[in-house]
Phi, psi and omega in degrees: 000133184251144181233168172256114187259118179265104183255124180291146183298328179297322180290319179298316179298319180296319180294315179295324179295317179292325176296319178299318180297321178294315181293323180300323179275356181072029183283144177289135179266116187275335189281177181297136183300320186294332176294319177291322180299324179301315183282342179264357179289121180301339179290348183300328183240030188270341190264062173054036175086000179279118188268034182249116182218143177286138177201151177295129185296324182297319180295313181297317181297321180296318179294316180297321177298318183286324187268319185263356178070026181246168178266024180139164181293140179280171185295327181275356179257325185230133175238122180270117183249153181266351181210183180295151184240137175281131183235112180291147181270110176241156180296325180297316179293321179295320176295322178295320178295322178296317180293321178298317181295318177297320180292323176301311181297322179296316180294318180297317180298317179294323180295320178295321179294317180292330180293336181255356184281141177287343181277348182276139179294151185300316182296321178293321177301318181299319178296318180295320179295320181295317178298319180297318180297318179294320178298322180288321187276310187271331184257343185056057184301320182299318179294320180294322179294321178295325176293323181289341177300330184267010179293142181289339178284117187293322180293318179294319179295320179294317180294326176294319178296317179297317180292321180293322177298317178295323180293318179296319178294323177299317180293323178295319183285316188272321186251354182055041181214161179242140182295118184295322180295325177292318179302314180297316179301315184290314179300321181298310185285328178288333181275334185281311185211139181270355182235016178280155178296324179294321178296319179299316181291326176296317178298318181297317181294315178299319178297318181295320180294316180296322177301316180296321179295316181292326181284336183290158181248004181288161189280353184258024183298314182298319180294318179297315181292323178298320179294326180285319186281333185306310181285348184251002186300311179288323180299318178298319181293320177297317180295320179300311180297320181291319185291315188266005178257357183270165178270115188283357175271353187250358186288153186272332183240090183300322182293321181291318181291325176294319178295320178298316180297315181295315180295320183287325175297322177293322177295319177300319179299318180291325178295317178293321179297319179293330177294319183283315188273328183250359176057043174264158183224093175240154178298324181296337178283348182251003186302313184296331181276314186276335180233070186281028177288359170298336178298337183297334184289346179294338178258007183263159179281072177239162181304147185296328183293334177287318177299319179299319179299318181291316181297319179293323177298316178297320178301313180297323179295313183292332178268358184057041179245020182287132176083006181296329181277354180254313184285121181289333177259121181294156178298136182301134182288326179256100181221159179294141182297139179258092184294328178294320178294320178299319178295319179293324177299317179296320178298316179294318179297317178298319180296319179294316179295323176296318179296322177295320182296326180269009171108025182298311183291336176290331181269344183277119178267126181240020178289122183270158175274159179300134181269116182234136180292125176083009179162188182245015179256137179274126182287152179302137180089351180264145181278135179284122180248114180244163179170178181287165174281098187293332178296312178294320180300314179295314182296318179296320178295317183292320181290333175294310182293320180293320177296321178295323176296314180298319180294319181297330179287348182239009177284152184267343182211159178294325180297318178296320179294321181294319178297317179297317179300310182296319183294307190278331174289327174295319177299317182294315181295322176295324178293324185278330189308314183292344188256354181256117179235126355293164186295160177297146177292127184295334182276348182213079180292351179296348180292343185305322187294314180289333179285317183289320188256020185300331183261004183220089188292327180293319176291324178300315182288327175296317179293319178296319179294318178295317178298319178295320179297320177299314181298314181296320180297316182290319179294326175297320179294319178296317180296319182292327182275359178052046182290165178294150181300321181297322179295319179294321177298319178297323179294316180298319178295326180294321178298323178291316182292337181252016168079025180224032175283123189295328181288320175298315181299316182294319180293320175296323177297315178297323176298321180297327180261016176058033179053036183267113182293335179291329176294316177298322179297319177299317179298320181292324182282324183288148176258011184274348179230173179262027186298320182302312180298316179296315185295318179297316179298319182290320179297323176297317178295321184300318179293323181284329189245038188299316181298321177297319178298317179297321178296321178296319178298318176299318181298314179301313184294317182292321179296315182295327183275322187272331184259351180063036182287151176285124179268114185276134176267168180299152175297138181300142176217156183303329184280346187238025174062195185273134179256155182228173175218154180216163178247126176289135184303145181290138171273164179297161183301135180268159182296342183268003177137152186293319185247022183258133178267131180294142176274117186279161179298152180255206193306313184294321179292322181295322181290334180285335177276165173289132183296336180294339180293334178294331183270356186256148176285155174231152187277145172231165179288145178296155180288172180300145183294327182268005181278178180293146180294142177292143180216164180289129178298144178282163179288157182299315182234126183265089180287321182264191179289162183272006180290135181259150179262137180294322180300318182298319182294318184287337183260008184297313185296321179295318180298319182285330177296325180291330183297322188294339182254001184297312183297320180295318179298318181296321179295317180295324180297318180289322180297331182279354181280157174302151187300311185295318180293323180296318178296319179297320179295321181292326183273350179285148177274357181291138178292166180302135179294334178245127184298147177294334180245140182286165179297330181289346185286000181275001178292153185303319183291313184295326181282328187270326186079180177127215184255121179283163181302334180271009178089006181277131176271119180264117179270358185275344190303302183295319180298312183292323177296321179295313181296319179297318179300314180292325178294316178296321177296317178304312181296319181295317179296318181296317180296319178295321179295320180300328180264009181057038181253353180279137189290346178212174182282113184264021186302314181296321180293317178297323179296320179292317178295324177296323178295320177296319178299319179294325178300319181290320181297323185278359181286000000 
């Protein structure tokens, strides 16, 4: 016998709420499946808020008994009527029906998630699967969800999309099939218009399904994704061409086109990630590489956050870091080379460099809006802080250097590589100049890297590694071509002038970390950056290019002393205390110009001089009598109090005098040892038992270098701080290795640090 059951919306909401709590905990559902299906049917609240629907009384009573803990519906909850009931349309009832529908979708989405979770008990999973099957067969849940996608209510449409994505993933996992009606629906809307609301929701659902596949750990991920992408491979390519070939100043719906761009860029990222992590090969996974006209939107009048999204996507592609935040299992480090991917990377890099050459960075606006917590309005009494969009600035800089690195690896001659370096690094420096305050030092443009990436250490190290790779590639070409020494010297000078001299970059990096060896140790232990790879490459170069390194140290010291440049300290950070800056006192006007810094000799000149001269002070003229008094430069980071000790001040000159002879003393000490013991000592990875730098060398002046109170320019400061930092790092790594506390075998790294130590000893 069938009745017409009038269930109040409050009761329905209570039942659905209790059902949600049970599913959230993964509890087994004991009652009849059809009773739950009744309350999860979207038609329950479809008739303009009228809550009267026919249902078997036994089913409803069973659900109410199970959910509300009663022996049946009470008189004020259920009214058994003998005929149809007139139901007035009130706003309250319509709001109640809307809330019921949202709650239904939430419960269905949670049930699908629990049905696939490894944490859910088997018996509970079976119940959730059975309810889902009944909803699909008797209620046609998938069709109803697709209709709800086009609802004008944005929250309801979003919840329908979320629920449909979970349902599609459930079908892929459990049935190894894709819903044909959904495929047709999606292909239709993606092919018709790139800016329709339905197209945006289709992209969102596809993105959500691919994310779930990538996040999962089951062994059938590749098969599931292949089944999903196969019917959409051509559709994605058509949509890509349609979206990025239009004039973005002429579209009628700015919000829809912005949503389409954001959703599709996220989909592109997932397609590239699946290519790298799951080794699939579809044309749609190569669109961004083979058809890089998506770069054109960077010069179009579209919102800045979309441009930022694209630049970051290109950065992830060039670094092969796409999908790292989604895939729980990292991409295998030892894998067969993907020559097709390498070729596509080169295509993308060439396209980006071509766009830069024709003025891409000149057209890209990176001026950021004021960043305000909780909104974009500045509260009364607060200071307005404006500046560039540093995220876009960093990403644009990194993709330029990375593209240049990829290009340099495929150039046919050193001359071609040199032209490319000069062209694109000049473009990059011109792009950065208006956005860096204070401006870059004209005598040392290599500072750009540490200035741009000061707040993002992983990107900083990626840029430094790419810059170092370019330098190594070019120097190998010069060596192989047996070029004249003068040409090679000109090339080395060119790397400095275009901001990619590896020694300058490394010294600026050490300045940023306050020459703290513990920071380097953290970088070496952590797997979040590429510091280990960069550091090993640089240490190898340092041993080979020692004279050049010494010349760079001389250059830094002389520029700071003779030009009175402002020495910038690291940007303050919570981990490092308060930072300061100081100005080295001006030297008198030089014959080559009042504000001109002399260009110091480079590698060849340094090698012709006695190396001991690098370690010795040289005299300069005293500063103007009416100028500020010379003083000891402060430390880069003031960890302790700023109070100075009188003893420290009076003993500074003595401490620095001892430094100049330390390396010579150490060399004599080793020379005086028996031959066999000396050879054993040289081949050991153990650090020197006696530090290369004395304990007194830790004073601010001796460590920093600069202009002494008597007018002497000390060129040893930067060099000694660098050597001391590397020596301390060597000792720390060795001690950790002795206790088996280092996370990997550092033998090769210790050998390189030992080699640098030997270079200093032999001076």
